[in-house]
Every structure is written in C-alpha cells, then in structure tokens.
Amino acid sequence: MIRINENYTKLKASYLFSDIAKRVTAFQEANPEKDVIKLGIGDVTRALPQACIDAFHKAVDDMADEANFHGYGPEQGYAFLREAIAENDFQSRGADIAPDEIFVSDGAKCDTGNIQEIFAGDARIAIPDPVYPVYLDTNVMAGRTGLSKDGRYEGVVYLDCKEENGFIPALPEQPVDLIYLCFPNNPTGTTITKEQLKAWVDYARENRAIILYDAAYEAFVTDENIPRSIYEVEGAKEVAIEFRSFSKTAGFTGTRCAFTVVPKELMAWDEEGSAHSVHALWNRRHCTKFNGVSYPVQKAAAAVYSEEGKAQVKELVTYYLNNAAIIRKEMSALGYQLVGGDNSPYIWINGKTDSWEFFDLLLNKAGVVCTPGAGFGSCGNGFIRISAFNSLENVEKAMARIREALK
C-alpha cells in the first residue's frame, strides 16, 4: 500500500494564516454589515510601480511577436535581471556578488522552504522564536525534528527572541549546522547591526555552519548604519545564503518574483569530509525542479532598477513606512510597548494578554485583523503583529477603531 510521509503528521493541523482566515470568515458571516480592515498578513495593497507596468506591457507585446518571442528561459534567470540585481543591490553597497551567483525564482517563501533539500537529513537546525513558520515547518516535513511538545519540536535548537535581548537572539550554546536569520525581522520588525551580524558570521565560520539569511524586507531599511545584506559583513560569502524578494519592495506579491544568492565560495561537506560547492548543488536542484520565472515578469522586475523604477519604489516604501509610523504612534499612546515599524513594515506589540485573545478582541470590537504572535512560536505569545501594508485611509480608520475598542 502507498504510505504517506509521516513527518507531515507532526505538523499543526493548519497553517497560521489559514487559521486567521477562518476566524475572519466566521466573523464576516456573522456580521455581514461590518467591514473588516486587514492589517494581518503582509500583503501589499498599492499598484505596481509605473515603470514595472510599462516594462510588463512591452514584454507581453514581445510575446506576441515571433521575432521577439521567448520560450523557455534560463532556469537561473535572464542575464539582464541578474546583472541589474548584482550591480544595484550588492556591488553598490560594497558586496562582491556576481550575476551568476544569483538565482531568480517565483518567491522567497519557496526558496527558504526548498533550500533545506540540499542539506543532510540529520543537519542540526537553529531557528529563532518567534519566526516565520515556513522555516520550521519545512524542516519538520523533511524529518529533521522530533514530535512537538509544549509548543516546540524536539531536535530543534530554538533561538529565543524576547524583550530582554531586544529580540536579537544569542549565539547557540552548542554547534549547529543550519542557522535561520531574518532581518529586518518578520514578525518582530527588529533590525540587526553590522557588529551583531558579524558575530553570527564568525560563529558560522568557526563551526562550519551555514546561515540562511532572509532579507525580504531590506528595502525598508532607511538607517545607513544598518546592513541591508549579510554580504556587507566580511567573510559572509563563505557561510551565508541570502534570500530577497520583489514582493514587498515593489508590490510583486501577486506578480511573483524573487531571488536567492548562493556564493561560489560557499561549501558544505559529505560524510567523508570532502567539500562540495553549495552553488553547484542549488543550481542542480534549480534546474531539475524549476523552469524559471516568466520573461514578462523578469522584465517588470528589471524595471525596478531603472531611474524611474528606483524613485517609484522609494515612494512605495515611504508610503508604507508612514503607515507604520502612525501605527507605532497610536499604539504607544495607548500604553503598549512595541518594536519595529521604523526600518520595517511590521510592528510587534506586547498585547498584555494571550495573543489569540487580543486578536479576537480587535476583530470583534474594532473589525481589525492583526496576527497573533503565538502563531510564530512560544516566545510570541502575548504579542501581536500589525502590518503597515494597507492604504493610509484604512490605517487611520483602523487606529481610530482600536482607540475606541481599547479605551
């Protein structure tokens, strides 16, 4: 008889955001006259930059002309996009990343979930708590963990992120193989200094570990003293893989385009101690399981790096950061301790009660959807995440409702 991968049975019955959707749906069915403002899932609401739209249209026209038609493209991405990424996102900031170290994909969520496939099944993983669920769940699916007990999986090294440590985890007290880091952080919105990040790079070099660095929100960093890439740290190319996305940068959540950087210096070892190129392994996996992002989408993504695109993306980021500033100001005025929202689109708020209770309070009394921190890990209980991804009008309306509900 056909058998299932029993590691899937270790997972919680449903995904965090599907749980939220079910509660919101139930509320709307019971209260059809009430409109709901969603500040939970990090989905953008504003249109794509005009430069991207123009490039998109032109690329679609190319597909209607046999002389300019494109079929299968390079699995790793077209050179025009990889070169633009390397120059603008890395080389301009002193990070020596070459175009052929960049792999274009349809989402950072996919890549952060898929990257673990190329590493040993018994690799020891270190994962922050609270954390974006995909990092943990995909390792559970792969069989790297035991069962969940008291909200945590056996076999995982958890890196606690609490108010006491400024939501920046301490280095593991034991050797680990794979380390997941995300800055600006999802869900807490915190950032990391170059000195703090260097400590992680040094640890990885000393322990022959690899850092899986999620930088999907780097465009929201406005402080020049905060690194936007791990490759701004000396030695990081030897120990780190970086994930980036156009989703929040330029509103590509529904358009789907991202990229992963795998430096050629990066090595991992087999049982005999022989070194292998991680770049080559990921390339092999990419070529086997992926046929590339569509030509029009890649043309639209490349337009992000045009002069017009850069200005339009900056305007988008500024718009959402202004929303974040309003949320910070209003929640602080209500007496809540919080972090994030200044170099990040997420605000992490101590709700002074159980996360799901606070979620239900805001939904039922204010018609506002947040994300309960408990869904990101045991250290998230008591907190909620509010996203700045909505219109200014809706953010202001949501804050007015929350003021009324919490007074």
CSV table of C-alpha atoms in Angstrom, one decimal, residues 35-371:
chain,number,residue,atom,x,y,z
A,35,ASP,CA,-16.4,45.9,7.1
A,36,VAL,CA,-13.0,44.4,8.2
A,37,ILE,CA,-9.7,46.1,7.9
A,38,LYS,CA,-6.9,43.6,7.4
A,39,LEU,CA,-3.5,44.5,8.9
A,40,GLY,CA,-2.5,40.9,9.5
A,41,ILE,CA,-0.9,39.1,6.5
A,42,GLY,CA,1.8,41.1,4.9
A,43,ASP,CA,0.2,41.6,1.6
A,44,VAL,CA,0.7,44.9,-0.3
A,45,THR,CA,-2.3,47.0,-1.5
A,46,ARG,CA,-0.8,49.6,-3.8
A,47,ALA,CA,-0.4,49.1,-7.5
A,48,LEU,CA,2.9,48.1,-9.2
A,49,PRO,CA,5.3,51.0,-10.0
A,50,GLN,CA,4.5,52.5,-13.4
A,51,ALA,CA,8.0,51.6,-14.6
A,52,CYS,CA,7.2,48.0,-14.0
A,53,ILE,CA,3.8,48.2,-15.6
A,54,ASP,CA,5.4,49.8,-18.7
A,55,ALA,CA,8.1,47.1,-18.9
A,56,PHE,CA,5.4,44.4,-18.3
A,57,HIS,CA,3.3,45.6,-21.2
A,58,LYS,CA,6.3,45.8,-23.6
A,59,ALA,CA,7.4,42.3,-22.7
A,60,VAL,CA,3.9,41.0,-23.3
A,61,ASP,CA,4.0,42.7,-26.7
A,62,ASP,CA,7.3,40.9,-27.3
A,63,MET,CA,5.5,37.6,-26.7
A,64,ALA,CA,3.0,38.4,-29.4
A,65,ASP,CA,5.8,38.9,-32.0
A,66,GLU,CA,7.6,35.9,-33.2
A,67,ALA,CA,10.8,37.9,-33.8
A,68,ASN,CA,10.9,38.8,-30.1
A,69,PHE,CA,9.1,35.8,-28.6
A,70,HIS,CA,10.6,34.0,-25.6
A,71,GLY,CA,10.0,30.4,-24.8
A,72,TYR,CA,11.9,28.6,-22.0
A,73,GLY,CA,14.4,31.0,-20.4
A,74,PRO,CA,17.4,30.2,-18.3
A,75,GLU,CA,16.3,28.4,-15.1
A,76,GLN,CA,18.6,30.7,-13.1
A,77,GLY,CA,17.1,33.9,-14.6
A,78,TYR,CA,17.8,36.1,-17.6
A,79,ALA,CA,21.1,37.9,-17.6
A,80,PHE,CA,19.5,41.3,-17.8
A,81,LEU,CA,17.9,40.9,-14.4
A,82,ARG,CA,20.7,39.1,-12.7
A,83,GLU,CA,23.2,41.8,-13.8
A,84,ALA,CA,20.9,44.6,-12.6
A,85,ILE,CA,20.4,42.8,-9.2
A,86,ALA,CA,24.2,42.3,-8.7
A,87,GLU,CA,25.1,45.9,-9.6
A,88,ASN,CA,22.3,47.7,-7.7
A,89,ASP,CA,21.6,45.5,-4.7
A,90,PHE,CA,25.1,44.3,-3.8
A,91,GLN,CA,28.0,45.8,-5.7
A,92,SER,CA,26.8,49.4,-5.0
A,93,ARG,CA,27.0,48.6,-1.3
A,94,GLY,CA,30.4,47.1,-1.4
A,95,ALA,CA,29.2,43.4,-1.5
A,96,ASP,CA,31.1,41.5,-4.2
A,97,ILE,CA,28.3,39.4,-5.6
A,98,ALA,CA,28.5,38.3,-9.3
A,99,PRO,CA,25.4,37.9,-11.5
A,100,ASP,CA,25.9,34.1,-11.8
A,101,GLU,CA,25.6,33.8,-8.1
A,102,ILE,CA,22.0,35.0,-8.3
A,103,PHE,CA,19.1,32.6,-8.9
A,104,VAL,CA,15.8,34.2,-9.9
A,105,SER,CA,12.7,32.5,-8.6
A,106,ASP,CA,8.9,32.9,-8.0
A,107,GLY,CA,9.2,33.7,-4.3
A,108,ALA,CA,11.4,33.9,-1.3
A,109,LYS,CA,8.9,31.8,0.6
A,110,CYS,CA,9.5,29.0,-1.9
A,111,ASP,CA,13.3,29.3,-1.8
A,112,THR,CA,13.5,29.5,2.0
A,113,GLY,CA,11.4,26.4,2.1
A,114,ASN,CA,13.2,24.5,-0.6
A,115,ILE,CA,16.8,25.3,0.3
A,116,GLN,CA,16.9,22.7,3.1
A,117,GLU,CA,16.5,19.9,0.5
A,118,ILE,CA,20.2,20.1,-0.4
A,119,PHE,CA,21.4,19.5,3.1
A,120,ALA,CA,21.7,16.3,5.2
A,121,GLY,CA,18.6,14.9,6.8
A,122,ASP,CA,20.2,15.0,10.2
A,123,ALA,CA,21.5,18.5,10.0
A,124,ARG,CA,21.1,20.4,13.3
A,125,ILE,CA,19.0,23.4,12.8
A,126,ALA,CA,18.8,26.6,14.8
A,127,ILE,CA,15.6,28.7,14.3
A,128,PRO,CA,14.6,31.9,16.0
A,129,ASP,CA,11.4,32.0,18.1
A,130,PRO,CA,9.2,33.8,17.1
A,131,VAL,CA,9.8,33.0,13.5
A,132,TYR,CA,8.2,32.9,10.0
A,133,PRO,CA,6.5,29.5,10.1
A,134,VAL,CA,7.9,28.2,6.8
A,135,TYR,CA,11.5,27.8,8.1
A,136,LEU,CA,10.3,25.4,10.8
A,137,ASP,CA,7.5,23.6,9.0
A,138,THR,CA,9.7,22.6,6.0
A,139,ASN,CA,12.3,21.1,8.3
A,140,VAL,CA,9.5,19.2,10.1
A,141,MET,CA,8.3,17.9,6.7
A,142,ALA,CA,11.9,16.8,5.9
A,143,GLY,CA,12.2,14.8,9.1
A,144,ARG,CA,14.8,16.9,11.0
A,145,THR,CA,12.7,17.2,14.1
A,146,GLY,CA,11.0,15.0,16.6
A,147,LEU,CA,7.5,15.5,17.9
A,148,SER,CA,6.1,18.8,19.1
A,149,LYS,CA,5.9,19.0,22.9
A,150,ASP,CA,4.6,22.1,24.7
A,151,GLY,CA,4.7,24.0,21.5
A,152,ARG,CA,8.3,23.1,20.5
A,153,TYR,CA,9.7,20.4,18.3
A,154,GLU,CA,12.3,18.0,19.7
A,155,GLY,CA,15.7,18.2,17.9
A,156,VAL,CA,15.5,21.9,17.1
A,157,VAL,CA,17.8,24.5,18.7
A,158,TYR,CA,15.5,27.4,19.4
A,159,LEU,CA,16.9,30.9,19.5
A,160,ASP,CA,14.8,32.9,21.9
A,161,CYS,CA,13.9,36.5,20.8
A,162,LYS,CA,12.5,38.4,23.8
A,163,GLU,CA,12.2,41.9,25.1
A,164,GLU,CA,15.2,41.1,27.4
A,165,ASN,CA,17.5,40.7,24.5
A,166,GLY,CA,15.9,43.3,22.2
A,167,PHE,CA,14.5,40.4,20.1
A,168,ILE,CA,18.0,39.7,18.8
A,169,PRO,CA,18.9,36.0,19.5
A,170,ALA,CA,22.1,35.0,21.3
A,171,LEU,CA,24.5,32.7,19.6
A,172,PRO,CA,23.8,28.9,20.1
A,173,GLU,CA,25.4,27.4,23.1
A,174,GLN,CA,26.1,24.2,21.0
A,175,PRO,CA,27.3,23.6,17.5
A,176,VAL,CA,24.6,23.7,14.8
A,177,ASP,CA,24.7,23.2,11.0
A,178,LEU,CA,21.9,25.4,9.6
A,179,ILE,CA,21.0,28.8,11.1
A,180,TYR,CA,17.9,30.7,10.0
A,181,LEU,CA,18.1,34.5,10.4
A,182,CYS,CA,15.7,37.2,9.1
A,183,PHE,CA,16.4,41.0,9.3
A,184,PRO,CA,14.5,43.3,9.2
A,185,ASN,CA,12.8,40.6,11.1
A,186,ASN,CA,9.4,39.0,10.4
A,187,PRO,CA,7.5,39.1,12.7
A,188,THR,CA,9.1,41.5,15.2
A,189,GLY,CA,10.3,44.2,12.8
A,190,THR,CA,13.6,44.4,14.6
A,191,THR,CA,16.9,45.1,12.8
A,192,ILE,CA,20.5,44.0,13.4
A,193,THR,CA,23.7,46.0,13.4
A,194,LYS,CA,26.7,45.1,11.3
A,195,GLU,CA,28.6,44.2,14.5
A,196,GLN,CA,25.9,41.9,15.7
A,197,LEU,CA,25.7,40.2,12.3
A,198,LYS,CA,29.5,39.8,12.2
A,199,ALA,CA,29.2,37.7,15.4
A,200,TRP,CA,26.9,35.2,13.6
A,201,VAL,CA,29.2,35.1,10.5
A,202,ASP,CA,32.2,34.4,12.8
A,203,TYR,CA,30.2,31.7,14.6
A,204,ALA,CA,29.3,30.0,11.3
A,205,ARG,CA,32.9,30.1,10.1
A,206,GLU,CA,34.2,28.6,13.3
A,207,ASN,CA,31.6,25.8,13.3
A,208,ARG,CA,31.4,25.1,9.5
A,209,ALA,CA,27.7,26.1,9.6
A,210,ILE,CA,25.6,27.9,7.0
A,211,ILE,CA,23.4,30.9,7.7
A,212,LEU,CA,20.1,31.1,5.7
A,213,TYR,CA,19.6,34.8,5.7
A,214,ASP,CA,16.1,36.2,4.8
A,215,ALA,CA,16.4,39.8,3.7
A,216,ALA,CA,13.0,40.1,2.1
A,217,TYR,CA,12.3,43.4,3.9
A,218,GLU,CA,15.7,45.1,3.3
A,219,ALA,CA,14.2,47.9,1.2
A,220,PHE,CA,12.5,49.3,4.3
A,221,VAL,CA,15.9,50.0,6.0
A,222,THR,CA,16.4,53.8,6.0
A,223,ASP,CA,19.2,53.9,8.5
A,224,GLU,CA,22.5,53.7,6.6
A,225,ASN,CA,24.2,52.1,9.7
A,226,ILE,CA,22.0,49.0,9.4
A,227,PRO,CA,23.2,46.4,6.8
A,228,ARG,CA,20.8,45.6,4.1
A,229,SER,CA,22.7,42.4,3.1
A,230,ILE,CA,24.7,39.9,5.1
A,231,TYR,CA,27.4,40.2,2.4
A,232,GLU,CA,28.2,43.6,3.7
A,233,VAL,CA,30.0,41.6,6.5
A,234,GLU,CA,33.5,40.3,5.8
A,235,GLY,CA,33.6,36.6,5.4
A,236,ALA,CA,29.8,36.1,4.8
A,237,LYS,CA,30.2,34.8,1.3
A,238,GLU,CA,31.9,31.7,2.9
A,239,VAL,CA,29.0,30.9,5.1
A,240,ALA,CA,25.7,32.5,4.0
A,241,ILE,CA,22.9,32.2,1.5
A,242,GLU,CA,20.7,35.3,1.2
A,243,PHE,CA,17.0,35.4,0.1
A,244,ARG,CA,15.4,38.5,-1.4
A,245,SER,CA,12.0,39.3,-2.9
A,246,PHE,CA,10.3,42.0,-5.0
A,247,SER,CA,7.0,41.3,-3.2
A,248,LYS,CA,7.2,44.0,-0.6
A,249,THR,CA,9.9,46.1,-2.3
A,250,ALA,CA,7.8,46.8,-5.4
A,251,GLY,CA,4.4,45.2,-4.8
A,252,PHE,CA,5.1,41.9,-6.5
A,253,THR,CA,3.1,39.7,-4.1
A,254,GLY,CA,0.7,38.7,-6.9
A,255,THR,CA,3.3,39.0,-9.7
A,256,ARG,CA,5.8,36.6,-8.1
A,257,CYS,CA,9.5,37.3,-8.5
A,258,ALA,CA,12.4,36.9,-6.0
A,259,PHE,CA,16.0,35.7,-6.0
A,260,THR,CA,18.4,33.8,-3.9
A,261,VAL,CA,22.2,34.4,-3.7
A,262,VAL,CA,24.5,31.4,-3.3
A,263,PRO,CA,28.1,32.5,-3.4
A,264,LYS,CA,30.6,30.2,-5.1
A,265,GLU,CA,32.9,30.2,-2.1
A,266,LEU,CA,30.2,28.6,0.0
A,267,MET,CA,31.0,24.9,0.8
A,268,ALA,CA,29.3,22.0,2.6
A,269,TRP,CA,30.7,18.6,3.4
A,270,ASP,CA,29.9,14.9,2.9
A,271,GLU,CA,30.3,12.1,5.4
A,272,GLU,CA,34.0,11.6,4.3
A,273,GLY,CA,34.7,15.3,4.9
A,274,SER,CA,35.0,16.2,1.3
A,275,ALA,CA,33.9,19.7,0.4
A,276,HIS,CA,31.1,20.4,-2.1
A,277,SER,CA,30.0,23.6,-3.8
A,278,VAL,CA,26.6,24.6,-2.4
A,279,HIS,CA,26.2,26.8,-5.5
A,280,ALA,CA,26.5,23.8,-7.7
A,281,LEU,CA,24.1,21.8,-5.6
A,282,TRP,CA,21.5,24.5,-5.6
A,283,ASN,CA,22.0,25.0,-9.4
A,284,ARG,CA,21.4,21.3,-9.9
A,285,ARG,CA,18.2,21.4,-7.8
A,286,HIS,CA,17.0,24.6,-9.5
A,287,CYS,CA,17.5,23.1,-13.0
A,288,THR,CA,15.7,19.9,-12.0
A,289,LYS,CA,12.7,21.3,-10.3
A,290,PHE,CA,12.2,24.8,-11.8
A,291,ASN,CA,11.7,26.2,-15.3
A,292,GLY,CA,12.3,29.8,-14.5
A,293,VAL,CA,10.2,32.9,-13.9
A,294,SER,CA,8.3,34.2,-17.0
A,295,TYR,CA,10.0,36.7,-19.3
A,296,PRO,CA,7.4,39.5,-18.8
A,297,VAL,CA,7.7,39.2,-15.0
A,298,GLN,CA,11.5,39.4,-15.2
A,299,LYS,CA,11.3,42.4,-17.4
A,300,ALA,CA,9.0,44.1,-14.9
A,301,ALA,CA,11.4,43.2,-12.1
A,302,ALA,CA,14.4,44.6,-14.0
A,303,ALA,CA,12.5,47.9,-14.4
A,304,VAL,CA,12.8,48.3,-10.6
A,305,TYR,CA,16.4,49.2,-11.2
A,306,SER,CA,15.7,52.0,-13.7
A,307,GLU,CA,15.9,55.6,-12.5
A,308,GLU,CA,12.1,55.8,-12.7
A,309,GLY,CA,11.7,52.5,-11.0
A,310,LYS,CA,14.0,53.4,-8.1
A,311,ALA,CA,12.1,56.6,-7.5
A,312,GLN,CA,8.7,54.9,-7.6
A,313,VAL,CA,9.8,52.0,-5.3
A,314,LYS,CA,11.2,54.6,-2.9
A,315,GLU,CA,7.8,56.3,-2.9
A,316,LEU,CA,6.0,53.0,-2.2
A,317,VAL,CA,8.4,52.1,0.7
A,318,THR,CA,8.0,55.6,2.2
A,319,TYR,CA,4.2,55.3,1.9
A,320,TYR,CA,4.1,52.0,3.9
A,321,LEU,CA,6.7,53.3,6.4
A,322,ASN,CA,4.4,56.3,7.0
A,323,ASN,CA,1.6,53.9,7.8
A,324,ALA,CA,4.0,52.1,10.2
A,325,ALA,CA,4.8,55.3,12.0
A,326,ILE,CA,1.1,56.0,12.5
A,327,ILE,CA,0.6,52.6,14.0
A,328,ARG,CA,3.6,53.0,16.3
A,329,LYS,CA,2.4,56.4,17.5
A,330,GLU,CA,-1.1,55.3,18.1
A,331,MET,CA,-0.3,52.0,19.9
A,332,SER,CA,2.4,53.7,22.0
A,333,ALA,CA,-0.1,56.4,23.0
A,334,LEU,CA,-2.4,53.6,24.2
A,335,GLY,CA,0.3,52.5,26.5
A,336,TYR,CA,1.6,49.4,24.6
A,337,GLN,CA,5.3,48.5,24.5
A,338,LEU,CA,6.4,47.8,20.9
A,339,VAL,CA,9.3,47.4,18.5
A,340,GLY,CA,9.6,47.6,14.7
A,341,GLY,CA,8.0,49.9,12.3
A,342,ASP,CA,10.9,52.3,11.8
A,343,ASN,CA,13.1,50.3,9.4
A,344,SER,CA,10.4,47.7,8.9
A,345,PRO,CA,6.8,47.4,7.8
A,346,TYR,CA,5.9,45.3,10.9
A,347,ILE,CA,5.1,46.5,14.4
A,348,TRP,CA,5.4,43.9,17.2
A,349,ILE,CA,3.2,44.9,20.1
A,350,ASN,CA,3.1,43.5,23.7
A,351,GLY,CA,-0.7,43.0,24.0
A,352,LYS,CA,-0.6,42.3,27.7
A,353,THR,CA,-2.7,39.2,27.3
A,354,ASP,CA,-2.9,36.0,25.3
A,355,SER,CA,-2.2,36.6,21.6
A,356,TRP,CA,-5.4,34.9,20.3
A,357,GLU,CA,-7.5,36.7,22.9
A,358,PHE,CA,-6.1,40.1,21.8
A,359,PHE,CA,-6.6,39.0,18.1
A,360,ASP,CA,-10.3,38.2,18.9
A,361,LEU,CA,-10.7,41.5,20.8
A,362,LEU,CA,-9.5,43.6,17.9
A,363,LEU,CA,-11.5,41.6,15.4
A,364,ASN,CA,-14.8,41.6,17.3
A,365,LYS,CA,-14.7,45.1,18.8
A,366,ALA,CA,-12.8,47.0,16.1
A,367,GLY,CA,-13.2,44.9,13.0
A,368,VAL,CA,-9.4,45.0,12.6
A,369,VAL,CA,-7.3,41.9,11.7
A,370,CYS,CA,-3.8,41.5,13.2
A,371,THR,CA,-1.6,38.5,13.5
